[in-house]
């Protein structure tokens, strides 16, 4: 357990795969930069792996002041125990006040293990992070400049802000895609610090027999226009309309969990609490009721058009344009209008 | 070898059925107004444990931490085929976050004994997916998260397939191990009628006492094989500084219920004219085009 440290840096665990940094690390660096500036401290990125030197500069360009690099061929593949040892060793040595991880499969495997070892708090799947104060009502005790860890809970029905003020560091995992990707700045200066952590066979209890990595076939996060269909689209054949409208707009199709479960489209296209979080310029929601779990993944869209024949559908509560009508008539008309005008 | 499996299960509010009444005015959740269910992915973990037992031999013990009312999910676990069930209940567990919960469950697992600990990937109320990995750290055993298949089990090792979201991984490690199981792993069985008839009257000592039963009634139930195990923090020799509120570094600063509304919104006629006008407006403001 490390002492409360209010001068410590804001750290980001920079997840990488075969020497390529994952987008989530850059997204985190963007927010870490803002948090650190508010606190008047530096941003540190921790990267571990085999041959990672070439990407350290990239982390600086995205906002890190210091990159703590642990290069070791035993770290080539992510493993819970070895990476936990790396993180815990560096946290104990440098005492950051905040450590952020992506809520990716790796981050969600690693962060709780580190938190348990450090006896620190950890908030999962945050959608926003801020710096703020907290007063304990009973005692009047005040804590200033804490990390406010904001996340949906109860299936997205509530938004909770979590803090921890009596154990350090303050740690959170953050959902992919909820924080805008910063622009890299090639002129930014920073420091790369080589760190070594001794590892033995004991730290690598898992044998990786085989692994297949499949790049997502669609990058919803990067799409400016998304056309999403729900179970109300009715069939896989009907879902063709969603593709057609997306194509006409130069956007990508997407779906609710229900539509993906029905096999209308692949799981990669799923938007929502259990899918991808998106923030496009335009989100067209077709034949979907707007369950809170779906809204959690798309409500940040700049403009939302909802097409549904049920005037009480919850999606209308968040839509900027409400089209209450039969999607089999409305969508072809939209395709026609777009093709004529664009 | 007979493998001793502990399956961690949780009774959760059915968050998919939240209605207006389920939220208090201050934005907190009125748990009493929500139906309580067996956390869905814990059913997958239990199913996997039962399959391991059937294929390789051993036993399955379902463990939950919660109020005495959480015994309901333990009975359901017994209907499905769990050999034993244990309720970890103690007022001093209240307000435990994932760190404290994992500590208490670790103490319970050490008391019960295990070769494998299984749990659902995450619970639908908190969605944190933290208690499993935090327990594995405290038990000082490896964890394999996102398990969707067990290929092979022997006294030397377990071979699993993990779902990594953007692919998968086949991994092996020595026992003991903790697995977190996803909903892709299997189709959980439903309770067997014979077992339901047998275990529907199974009770924890807390339930028997609440109904006015005596120590004698408790031992009578034990003789019939219908007593559900119960442990408190003293039984598992938990250090209180790591339990409940004291043991929980994360605190709630604020809770708000979600009411999402568009700032400005427009009704569009589902006619050719209405749609053309809307498309035109979106081109004008450079949203499309």
Coordinates of C-alpha atoms in Angstrom, one line a residue:
Chain A
X1 CA 0.0 0.0 0.0
X2 CA 1.6 3.3 -1.0
X3 CA 1.2 6.5 0.8
X4 CA -1.2 9.2 -0.3
X5 CA 0.8 11.2 -2.8
X6 CA -0.6 14.4 -4.2
X7 CA 2.5 15.4 -6.2
X8 CA 2.7 12.3 -8.2
X9 CA 2.4 12.1 -12.0
X10 CA -0.6 11.0 -14.1
X11 CA 0.2 7.7 -15.7
X12 CA -1.2 5.9 -18.7
X13 CA -0.6 2.2 -19.3
X14 CA 0.3 2.1 -23.0
X15 CA -1.0 -1.1 -24.3
X16 CA 0.9 -2.3 -27.4
X17 CA 0.8 -5.4 -29.6
X18 CA 3.9 -6.4 -31.6
X19 CA 5.3 -2.9 -31.2
X20 CA 2.2 -1.1 -32.3
X21 CA 0.5 1.1 -29.6
X22 CA -3.2 0.6 -29.3
X23 CA -5.5 3.6 -30.0
X24 CA -6.8 3.5 -26.5
X25 CA -3.4 4.5 -25.2
X26 CA -3.4 7.7 -27.3
X27 CA -7.0 8.5 -26.2
X28 CA -5.9 8.1 -22.6
X29 CA -2.9 10.3 -23.1
X30 CA -5.1 13.1 -24.4
X31 CA -7.2 13.1 -21.2
X32 CA -4.2 12.4 -19.0
X33 CA -2.6 15.6 -20.4
X34 CA -5.7 17.6 -19.4
X35 CA -5.8 16.1 -15.9
X36 CA -2.1 16.6 -15.3
X37 CA -2.2 20.2 -16.5
X38 CA -5.0 20.9 -14.0
X39 CA -2.9 19.3 -11.2
X40 CA 0.3 20.9 -12.3
X41 CA 2.1 17.5 -12.7
X42 CA 3.7 15.5 -15.5
X43 CA 2.2 12.8 -17.7
X44 CA 3.9 9.4 -17.7
X45 CA 3.3 6.5 -20.0
X46 CA 4.3 3.0 -19.1
X47 CA 5.1 0.7 -21.9
X48 CA 6.3 -2.9 -21.6
X49 CA 7.2 -5.4 -24.3
X50 CA 9.9 -6.6 -26.6
X51 CA 11.4 -4.1 -29.1
X52 CA 9.3 -1.1 -28.1
X53 CA 11.9 1.6 -28.4
X54 CA 10.5 2.9 -31.7
X55 CA 7.1 3.7 -30.3
X56 CA 8.3 5.7 -27.2
X57 CA 8.6 8.9 -29.2
X58 CA 5.0 8.4 -30.5
X59 CA 3.8 8.4 -26.9
X60 CA 5.5 11.7 -26.4
X61 CA 3.9 13.1 -29.5
X62 CA 0.5 12.2 -28.1
X63 CA 1.1 13.9 -24.7
X64 CA 3.5 12.0 -22.5
X65 CA 6.3 14.0 -20.7
X66 CA 8.0 10.8 -19.6
X67 CA 7.9 7.3 -21.1
X68 CA 8.9 4.5 -18.7
X69 CA 10.0 1.8 -21.0
X70 CA 10.5 -1.8 -19.9
X71 CA 12.0 -3.8 -22.7
X72 CA 12.4 -7.5 -22.1
X73 CA 11.8 -10.4 -24.4
X74 CA 9.9 -12.1 -21.7
X75 CA 7.3 -9.3 -22.1
X76 CA 6.8 -9.9 -25.8
X77 CA 3.3 -11.3 -25.2
X78 CA 1.0 -9.8 -22.6
X79 CA 0.6 -12.0 -19.5
X80 CA -1.2 -11.1 -16.4
X81 CA 1.5 -11.9 -13.8
X82 CA 4.5 -10.5 -15.6
X83 CA 2.8 -7.2 -16.6
X84 CA 1.4 -6.9 -13.1
X85 CA 4.9 -7.2 -11.7
X86 CA 6.1 -4.5 -14.1
X87 CA 3.3 -2.0 -13.2
X88 CA 3.5 -2.6 -9.4
X89 CA 7.3 -2.3 -9.4
X90 CA 7.2 1.0 -11.3
X91 CA 4.2 2.4 -9.3
X92 CA 6.1 1.7 -6.0
X93 CA 9.2 3.3 -7.4
X94 CA 7.7 6.5 -8.9
X95 CA 4.5 6.8 -6.9
X96 CA 2.2 8.3 -9.5
X97 CA -1.1 9.8 -8.1
X98 CA -3.2 8.5 -11.0
X99 CA -2.9 5.4 -13.2
X100 CA -5.2 4.9 -16.2
X101 CA -5.8 1.8 -18.3
X102 CA -7.9 1.1 -21.3
X103 CA -11.0 -1.0 -20.6
X104 CA -9.8 -3.4 -23.2
X105 CA -9.6 -7.1 -22.6
X106 CA -5.9 -6.6 -21.6
X107 CA -6.6 -3.6 -19.4
X108 CA -9.5 -5.3 -17.7
X109 CA -7.4 -8.3 -17.0
X110 CA -4.4 -6.3 -15.7
X111 CA -5.8 -3.3 -13.8
X112 CA -7.7 -5.3 -11.1
X113 CA -4.7 -7.5 -10.5
X114 CA -2.5 -4.4 -10.0
X115 CA -5.1 -2.8 -7.8
X116 CA -5.4 -5.9 -5.6
X117 CA -1.6 -6.1 -5.2
X118 CA -1.3 -2.3 -4.4
X119 CA -4.5 -2.5 -2.3
X120 CA -5.6 0.5 -4.3
X121 CA -9.0 1.5 -5.5
X122 CA -10.0 0.9 -9.1
X123 CA -13.1 2.0 -11.0
X124 CA -14.0 0.0 -14.1
X125 CA -15.1 1.2 -17.5
X126 CA -15.1 5.0 -17.0
X127 CA -16.7 7.2 -19.6
X128 CA -15.3 10.4 -18.2
X129 CA -12.6 11.6 -15.9
X130 CA -12.3 15.0 -14.2
X131 CA -10.5 16.6 -11.3
X132 CA -12.7 17.8 -8.5
X133 CA -13.2 18.2 -4.8
X134 CA -15.1 16.0 -2.3
X135 CA -16.4 16.8 1.1
X136 CA -17.4 14.1 3.5
X137 CA -20.7 15.4 4.8
X138 CA -20.5 13.8 8.2
X139 CA -17.2 15.1 9.2
X140 CA -16.8 18.1 7.0
X141 CA -13.4 16.7 5.9
X142 CA -12.4 18.1 2.5
X143 CA -10.4 16.4 -0.2
X144 CA -9.2 18.6 -3.1
X145 CA -8.2 17.8 -6.6
X146 CA -9.3 14.2 -6.6
X147 CA -9.8 12.1 -9.7
X148 CA -13.6 12.0 -10.4
X149 CA -14.2 8.6 -12.1
X150 CA -17.4 8.8 -13.9
X151 CA -19.1 5.6 -15.2
X152 CA -22.5 4.1 -16.0
X153 CA -23.7 1.4 -13.7
X154 CA -26.8 -0.7 -13.3
X155 CA -26.9 -1.5 -17.0
X156 CA -26.4 2.2 -17.9
X157 CA -29.4 3.4 -15.8
X158 CA -27.3 5.5 -13.5
X159 CA -24.1 7.4 -13.8
X160 CA -21.9 7.1 -10.8
X161 CA -19.0 9.3 -9.9
X162 CA -16.5 7.3 -7.9
X163 CA -13.5 8.7 -5.9
X164 CA -10.8 7.4 -3.7
X165 CA -9.0 9.6 -1.3
X166 CA -7.4 7.4 1.3
X167 CA -5.4 5.0 -0.8
X168 CA -3.0 5.7 -3.6
X169 CA -2.7 5.6 -6.6
X170 CA -6.2 6.5 -7.9
X171 CA -6.8 4.1 -10.7
X172 CA -9.4 3.6 -13.5
X173 CA -10.0 1.8 -16.7
X174 CA -11.6 3.8 -19.4
X175 CA -13.8 2.7 -22.2
X176 CA -12.4 2.7 -25.7
X177 CA -13.7 5.5 -28.0
X178 CA -15.2 7.7 -25.3
X179 CA -12.4 10.2 -25.2
X180 CA -11.4 12.0 -28.4
X181 CA -8.1 11.0 -29.9
X182 CA -5.6 13.9 -29.5
X183 CA -3.7 15.3 -32.5
X184 CA -0.1 14.1 -32.3
X185 CA 2.5 16.9 -32.1
X186 CA 5.8 15.9 -33.7
X187 CA 7.6 18.8 -32.0
X188 CA 6.7 17.8 -28.4
X189 CA 9.7 17.0 -26.3
X190 CA 9.8 14.3 -23.6
X191 CA 12.1 11.9 -21.9
X192 CA 12.4 8.1 -22.4
X193 CA 13.4 6.4 -19.2
X194 CA 14.7 2.8 -19.5
X195 CA 13.4 0.7 -16.6
X196 CA 14.2 -2.9 -15.9
X197 CA 12.1 -5.3 -13.8
X198 CA 13.6 -8.7 -13.1
X199 CA 11.4 -11.5 -14.3
X200 CA 11.6 -15.2 -13.8
X201 CA 9.6 -18.3 -15.0
X202 CA 7.4 -17.8 -11.9
X203 CA 6.1 -14.6 -13.4
X204 CA 5.0 -16.4 -16.6
X205 CA 2.7 -19.1 -15.4
X206 CA 0.7 -19.2 -18.6
X207 CA 1.7 -20.9 -21.7
X208 CA 0.3 -19.3 -24.8
X209 CA -0.2 -22.2 -27.2
X210 CA -1.9 -20.4 -30.1
X211 CA -3.3 -17.0 -30.7
X212 CA -5.3 -15.5 -33.4
X213 CA -5.8 -11.8 -33.7
X214 CA -8.4 -10.5 -35.9
X215 CA -8.4 -6.9 -36.8
X216 CA -12.0 -5.5 -36.6
X217 CA -13.5 -5.6 -40.0
X218 CA -15.0 -2.2 -39.4
X219 CA -13.8 0.9 -37.6
X220 CA -16.9 2.3 -36.1
X221 CA -15.0 4.7 -33.9
X222 CA -13.4 6.5 -36.8
X223 CA -16.6 6.8 -38.8
X224 CA -18.2 10.2 -39.2
X225 CA -21.6 8.8 -40.3
X226 CA -23.2 5.7 -38.8
X227 CA -26.4 4.1 -39.9
X228 CA -27.6 1.7 -37.2
X229 CA -30.4 -0.8 -37.5
X230 CA -32.2 -2.6 -34.6
X231 CA -34.4 -5.7 -34.3
X232 CA -37.2 -3.7 -35.8
X233 CA -35.5 -3.9 -39.2
X234 CA -37.1 -7.3 -39.3
X235 CA -34.8 -9.5 -41.3
X236 CA -31.3 -9.9 -42.7
X237 CA -32.6 -9.2 -46.1
X238 CA -34.2 -6.0 -44.9
X239 CA -31.0 -5.0 -43.2
X240 CA -29.6 -4.5 -46.7
X241 CA -31.4 -1.1 -46.6
X242 CA -29.1 -0.1 -43.7
X243 CA -26.1 -0.9 -45.8
X244 CA -27.5 0.9 -48.8
X245 CA -28.2 4.1 -46.8
X246 CA -24.8 3.9 -45.2
X247 CA -23.1 3.5 -48.6
X248 CA -25.1 6.4 -50.0
X249 CA -23.9 8.6 -47.2
X250 CA -20.3 7.4 -47.2
X251 CA -20.8 6.1 -43.8
X252 CA -20.8 2.6 -42.1
X253 CA -23.6 0.4 -41.0
X254 CA -24.0 -0.6 -37.3
X255 CA -26.5 -2.4 -35.1
X256 CA -27.9 -2.9 -31.7
X257 CA -27.1 -5.9 -29.7
X258 CA -30.5 -7.4 -30.5
X259 CA -29.9 -7.0 -34.3
X260 CA -26.5 -8.5 -34.0
X261 CA -27.8 -11.4 -31.9
X262 CA -30.4 -12.1 -34.6
X263 CA -27.6 -12.4 -37.1
X264 CA -28.6 -9.4 -39.2
X265 CA -25.0 -8.2 -39.1
X266 CA -21.7 -9.2 -37.5
X267 CA -20.9 -8.5 -33.8
X268 CA -18.1 -6.1 -34.9
X269 CA -20.9 -3.7 -35.9
X270 CA -22.5 -3.6 -32.5
X271 CA -22.9 -0.2 -30.8
X272 CA -23.7 0.2 -27.1
X273 CA -22.7 -0.8 -23.6
X274 CA -21.4 -4.2 -24.8
X275 CA -20.3 -3.1 -28.2
X276 CA -18.4 0.0 -29.4
X277 CA -18.9 3.5 -28.1
X278 CA -19.1 5.9 -31.0
X279 CA -19.3 9.7 -31.4
X280 CA -19.9 10.4 -35.0
X281 CA -21.2 13.6 -36.6
X282 CA -24.4 11.8 -37.7
X283 CA -26.0 8.8 -36.2
X284 CA -29.1 7.4 -37.9
X285 CA -31.0 5.0 -35.7
X286 CA -33.5 2.8 -37.6
X287 CA -36.0 0.4 -36.2
X288 CA -34.4 0.4 -32.8
X289 CA -36.2 1.3 -29.6
X290 CA -33.2 3.0 -27.9
X291 CA -32.6 0.8 -24.9
X292 CA -30.5 2.6 -22.3
X293 CA -27.6 0.1 -23.1
X294 CA -27.7 1.2 -26.7
X295 CA -27.9 4.9 -25.9
X296 CA -24.9 4.5 -23.7
X297 CA -22.9 3.8 -26.8
X298 CA -24.2 6.5 -29.1
X299 CA -25.7 9.4 -27.2
X300 CA -22.6 11.5 -27.7
X301 CA -23.2 11.6 -31.4
X302 CA -23.5 15.2 -32.7
X303 CA -26.7 14.7 -34.7
X304 CA -29.1 11.9 -34.2
X305 CA -31.9 10.9 -36.6
X306 CA -34.4 8.3 -35.3
X307 CA -36.7 6.4 -37.6
X308 CA -39.3 4.3 -35.8
X309 CA -43.0 3.7 -36.1
X310 CA -43.6 3.7 -32.4
X311 CA -44.0 7.3 -31.2
X312 CA -43.1 6.3 -27.7
X313 CA -39.7 4.7 -28.6
X314 CA -37.1 5.9 -26.1
X315 CA -34.7 6.7 -29.0
X316 CA -36.9 9.7 -29.8
X317 CA -35.9 11.2 -26.4
X318 CA -32.3 11.7 -27.7
X319 CA -33.0 12.3 -31.4
X320 CA -32.5 15.7 -33.1
X321 CA -34.7 14.6 -36.0
X322 CA -37.7 12.4 -35.2
X323 CA -39.1 10.5 -38.1
X324 CA -42.2 8.6 -36.9
X325 CA -43.1 6.2 -39.7
X326 CA -42.6 2.9 -41.4
X327 CA -38.9 2.3 -42.0
X328 CA -39.7 0.4 -45.2
X329 CA -41.0 3.6 -46.7
X330 CA -38.8 6.1 -44.9
X331 CA -35.4 4.5 -45.5
X332 CA -35.7 4.1 -49.3
X333 CA -36.9 7.7 -49.5
X334 CA -33.8 8.8 -47.5
X335 CA -31.6 6.8 -49.9
X336 CA -33.3 8.5 -52.8
X337 CA -33.0 11.9 -51.3
X338 CA -29.4 11.5 -50.5
X339 CA -28.5 10.1 -53.9
X340 CA -30.2 13.0 -55.6
X341 CA -28.6 15.8 -53.5
X342 CA -25.2 14.7 -52.5
Chain B
X1 CA -7.9 -36.8 -9.8
X2 CA -11.1 -35.3 -8.5
X3 CA -11.2 -31.6 -9.1
X4 CA -12.6 -29.4 -6.5
X5 CA -14.4 -26.5 -8.1
X6 CA -15.6 -23.4 -6.4
X7 CA -18.1 -21.3 -8.4
X8 CA -18.7 -17.7 -7.3
X9 CA -22.2 -16.6 -8.0
X10 CA -24.0 -13.4 -7.3
X11 CA -27.6 -12.4 -6.9
X12 CA -28.1 -9.2 -8.9
X13 CA -31.0 -6.9 -9.7
X14 CA -32.3 -7.5 -13.2
X15 CA -31.0 -4.3 -14.7
X16 CA -32.6 -5.0 -18.1
X17 CA -36.0 -4.5 -16.5
X18 CA -35.4 -1.2 -14.8
X19 CA -38.5 1.0 -14.7
X20 CA -39.3 4.4 -13.3
X21 CA -40.1 2.9 -9.9
X22 CA -36.7 1.3 -9.6
X23 CA -35.0 4.6 -9.3
X24 CA -35.3 6.8 -6.2
X25 CA -35.8 10.5 -6.7
X26 CA -32.2 11.2 -5.6
X27 CA -31.0 9.0 -8.5
X28 CA -30.1 6.0 -6.4
X29 CA -31.4 2.6 -7.2
X30 CA -34.3 1.2 -5.2
X31 CA -33.1 -2.4 -5.1
X32 CA -36.3 -3.5 -3.5
X33 CA -38.3 -2.7 -6.6
X34 CA -36.2 -4.8 -8.9
X35 CA -36.5 -8.5 -9.5
X36 CA -33.4 -10.3 -8.2
X37 CA -31.8 -12.8 -10.6
X38 CA -28.9 -15.2 -10.8
X39 CA -26.1 -13.1 -12.5
X40 CA -26.2 -14.4 -16.1
X41 CA -22.5 -15.1 -16.7
X42 CA -22.3 -16.9 -13.3
X43 CA -24.7 -19.4 -14.8
X44 CA -22.1 -20.0 -17.5
X45 CA -19.4 -20.4 -14.9
X46 CA -21.6 -22.9 -13.0
X47 CA -22.4 -24.8 -16.1
X48 CA -18.7 -25.1 -17.0
X49 CA -17.9 -26.3 -13.5
X50 CA -20.6 -29.0 -13.7
X51 CA -19.3 -30.1 -17.1
X52 CA -15.8 -30.4 -15.6
X53 CA -17.1 -32.5 -12.8
X54 CA -19.1 -34.7 -15.2
X55 CA -16.1 -35.2 -17.5
X56 CA -13.2 -35.4 -15.1
X57 CA -14.7 -36.0 -11.7
X58 CA -14.8 -33.9 -8.6
X59 CA -17.2 -31.6 -6.9
X60 CA -18.8 -28.2 -7.3
X61 CA -19.4 -25.8 -4.5
X62 CA -21.4 -22.6 -5.2
X63 CA -20.4 -19.6 -3.0
X64 CA -22.1 -16.3 -2.8
X65 CA -21.6 -13.3 -0.6
X66 CA -24.6 -11.2 0.3
X67 CA -27.7 -10.9 2.5
X68 CA -29.4 -14.0 3.7
X69 CA -31.9 -13.5 0.8
X70 CA -29.1 -14.4 -1.6
X71 CA -29.6 -18.0 -0.5
X72 CA -32.1 -18.1 -3.4
X73 CA -29.3 -18.3 -6.0
X74 CA -27.5 -21.0 -3.9
X75 CA -30.7 -23.2 -4.1
X76 CA -30.8 -22.6 -7.8
X77 CA -27.2 -23.7 -8.1
X78 CA -28.1 -26.9 -6.2
X79 CA -31.1 -27.5 -8.6
X80 CA -28.6 -27.3 -11.5
X81 CA -26.2 -29.8 -9.9
X82 CA -23.9 -28.1 -7.4
X83 CA -22.9 -30.5 -4.6
X84 CA -22.6 -27.9 -2.0
X85 CA -23.5 -24.2 -1.4
X86 CA -22.1 -21.7 1.0
X87 CA -23.5 -18.3 1.9
X88 CA -20.9 -15.7 3.1
X89 CA -23.0 -13.3 5.1
X90 CA -22.1 -10.7 7.7
X91 CA -23.3 -7.2 8.4
X92 CA -19.6 -6.1 8.4
X93 CA -19.5 -7.0 4.7
X94 CA -21.8 -4.1 3.9
X95 CA -20.4 -1.4 1.5
X96 CA -17.6 -3.6 0.3
X97 CA -16.2 -2.6 -3.1
X98 CA -14.5 -5.0 -5.4
X99 CA -11.3 -5.0 -3.4
X100 CA -13.0 -5.8 -0.1
X101 CA -15.3 -8.3 -1.7
X102 CA -12.4 -10.1 -3.3
X103 CA -10.6 -10.2 0.0
X104 CA -13.6 -11.7 1.8
X105 CA -14.3 -14.3 -0.9
X106 CA -10.6 -15.2 -0.9
X107 CA -10.7 -16.0 2.8
X108 CA -13.8 -18.1 2.2
X109 CA -12.3 -19.9 -0.8
X110 CA -9.2 -20.7 1.3
X111 CA -11.4 -22.1 4.0
X112 CA -13.4 -24.3 1.6
X113 CA -10.5 -25.5 -0.5
X114 CA -10.3 -25.6 -4.3
X115 CA -8.4 -26.7 -7.4
X116 CA -10.3 -24.4 -9.7
X117 CA -12.2 -21.2 -8.9
X118 CA -14.7 -20.1 -11.5
X119 CA -16.8 -17.0 -11.9
X120 CA -18.8 -15.1 -14.5
X121 CA -16.8 -12.6 -16.4
X122 CA -18.8 -9.8 -14.8
X123 CA -22.0 -9.0 -12.9
X124 CA -24.7 -7.0 -14.6
X125 CA -25.2 -4.6 -11.8
X126 CA -21.6 -3.3 -11.5
X127 CA -20.1 -4.6 -14.8
X128 CA -16.7 -4.2 -13.2
X129 CA -15.2 -7.7 -14.0
X130 CA -12.8 -7.0 -11.1
X131 CA -13.5 -9.4 -8.3
X132 CA -12.2 -12.5 -10.2
X133 CA -8.7 -11.1 -11.1
X134 CA -8.5 -9.5 -7.6
X135 CA -9.2 -12.8 -6.0
X136 CA -6.7 -14.6 -8.2
X137 CA -4.0 -12.1 -7.0
X138 CA -4.9 -12.6 -3.4
X139 CA -5.0 -16.4 -3.7
X140 CA -1.6 -16.0 -5.5
X141 CA -2.8 -18.2 -8.4
X142 CA -2.9 -17.5 -12.2
X143 CA -6.1 -16.2 -13.8
X144 CA -7.5 -17.0 -17.2
X145 CA -10.1 -14.4 -18.0
X146 CA -12.8 -14.5 -20.8
X147 CA -12.8 -18.3 -21.0
X148 CA -15.1 -19.7 -23.6
X149 CA -13.9 -23.3 -23.7
X150 CA -11.9 -25.8 -21.6
X151 CA -10.1 -28.0 -24.0
X152 CA -8.3 -30.2 -21.6
X153 CA -7.9 -30.8 -17.9
X154 CA -5.3 -33.0 -16.2
X155 CA -3.6 -32.8 -12.8
X156 CA -0.7 -31.2 -14.7
X157 CA -2.5 -28.5 -16.5
X158 CA -5.7 -26.9 -17.9
X159 CA -5.9 -25.8 -21.5
X160 CA -8.5 -23.1 -22.2
X161 CA -9.6 -20.9 -25.1
X162 CA -10.0 -17.2 -24.2
X163 CA -12.1 -14.7 -26.1
X164 CA -9.9 -11.6 -26.6
X165 CA -12.6 -9.5 -28.3
X166 CA -10.4 -9.0 -31.3
X167 CA -9.4 -12.7 -31.6
X168 CA -8.7 -15.5 -29.3
X169 CA -6.0 -17.2 -27.4
X170 CA -5.4 -20.9 -26.4
X171 CA -3.5 -21.0 -23.1
X172 CA -2.4 -23.5 -20.6
X173 CA -1.4 -23.3 -17.0
X174 CA -1.0 -25.4 -13.9
X175 CA -3.7 -25.8 -11.2
X176 CA -4.9 -24.2 -9.1
X177 CA -6.3 -21.5 -11.3
X178 CA -9.1 -19.0 -11.4
X179 CA -11.2 -18.7 -14.6
X180 CA -13.7 -16.0 -15.5
X181 CA -16.3 -17.3 -17.9
X182 CA -18.1 -15.6 -20.7
X183 CA -21.7 -16.1 -22.0
X184 CA -20.1 -17.7 -25.1
X185 CA -18.9 -20.7 -23.1
X186 CA -22.1 -22.8 -23.0
X187 CA -25.8 -22.9 -22.6
X188 CA -26.5 -23.2 -18.9
X189 CA -28.8 -26.2 -18.1
X190 CA -32.0 -25.7 -16.2
X191 CA -32.6 -27.3 -12.8
X192 CA -33.5 -30.9 -12.8
X193 CA -37.0 -31.7 -11.5
X194 CA -35.6 -34.3 -9.1
X195 CA -33.1 -32.0 -7.6
X196 CA -35.6 -29.1 -7.4
X197 CA -37.9 -31.4 -5.4
X198 CA -35.0 -32.4 -3.2
X199 CA -33.4 -29.0 -2.6
X200 CA -36.3 -26.6 -2.7
X201 CA -36.4 -26.8 1.1
X202 CA -32.7 -26.4 1.6
X203 CA -32.0 -23.5 3.9
X204 CA -29.2 -21.5 5.4
X205 CA -28.9 -21.3 9.2
X206 CA -29.9 -17.6 8.8
X207 CA -33.1 -18.5 7.1
X208 CA -34.0 -21.2 9.6
X209 CA -33.3 -18.8 12.5
X210 CA -35.4 -16.1 10.9
X211 CA -38.3 -18.5 10.7
X212 CA -38.0 -19.1 14.4
X213 CA -36.1 -22.3 14.1
X214 CA -33.7 -23.5 16.8
X215 CA -30.2 -25.0 16.8
X216 CA -31.9 -28.3 16.8
X217 CA -33.8 -27.5 13.6
X218 CA -30.5 -26.6 12.1
X219 CA -28.9 -29.9 12.9
X220 CA -32.0 -31.7 11.7
X221 CA -31.7 -30.0 8.4
X222 CA -28.0 -30.9 8.3
X223 CA -28.8 -34.6 8.9
X224 CA -31.2 -34.4 6.0
X225 CA -28.5 -32.9 3.7
X226 CA -30.6 -29.8 3.3
X227 CA -28.5 -27.3 5.2
X228 CA -26.8 -24.7 3.1
X229 CA -23.4 -23.7 4.5
X230 CA -23.0 -20.3 6.0
X231 CA -19.9 -18.4 7.0
X232 CA -19.3 -15.1 8.6
X233 CA -16.2 -13.0 8.8
X234 CA -15.0 -14.6 12.0
X235 CA -15.4 -18.1 10.4
X236 CA -13.1 -17.2 7.6
X237 CA -10.8 -15.3 9.9
X238 CA -11.0 -12.1 7.9
X239 CA -9.0 -9.1 9.0
X240 CA -11.7 -6.5 9.4
X241 CA -9.6 -3.6 8.2
X242 CA -9.8 -5.1 4.7
X243 CA -13.6 -5.7 4.8
X244 CA -16.7 -3.5 4.3
X245 CA -16.4 0.2 4.2
X246 CA -13.0 0.3 5.8
X247 CA -11.5 -2.1 3.3
X248 CA -13.0 -0.3 0.3
X249 CA -10.8 2.4 -1.2
X250 CA -13.5 3.5 -3.8
X251 CA -16.3 5.7 -2.5
X252 CA -19.3 7.1 -4.2
X253 CA -19.0 10.9 -4.8
X254 CA -22.3 11.3 -6.7
X255 CA -25.0 9.2 -8.4
X256 CA -27.4 10.5 -11.1
X257 CA -30.1 8.6 -12.9
X258 CA -29.8 8.8 -16.6
X259 CA -32.2 10.9 -18.5
X260 CA -30.9 11.5 -21.9
X261 CA -32.6 14.1 -24.0
X262 CA -31.7 15.9 -27.2
X263 CA -31.1 19.6 -26.8
X264 CA -33.2 20.6 -29.8
X265 CA -35.3 18.3 -31.7
X266 CA -37.5 18.4 -34.8
X267 CA -40.5 16.2 -35.9
X268 CA -40.0 15.2 -39.5
X269 CA -43.0 14.1 -41.6
X270 CA -42.4 10.6 -43.0
X271 CA -43.2 11.9 -46.4
X272 CA -41.0 12.5 -49.5
X273 CA -41.1 16.2 -48.8
X274 CA -40.3 15.9 -45.1
X275 CA -37.3 13.6 -45.7
X276 CA -36.0 15.7 -48.6
X277 CA -36.1 18.8 -46.4
X278 CA -34.3 17.0 -43.6
X279 CA -31.6 15.8 -46.0
X280 CA -31.3 19.3 -47.4
X281 CA -30.8 20.7 -43.9
X282 CA -28.1 18.2 -43.1
X283 CA -26.2 19.1 -46.3
X284 CA -26.6 22.8 -45.5
X285 CA -25.0 22.5 -42.1
X286 CA -22.3 20.2 -43.6
X287 CA -23.3 17.2 -41.5
X288 CA -23.4 15.2 -44.7
X289 CA -22.0 15.7 -48.1

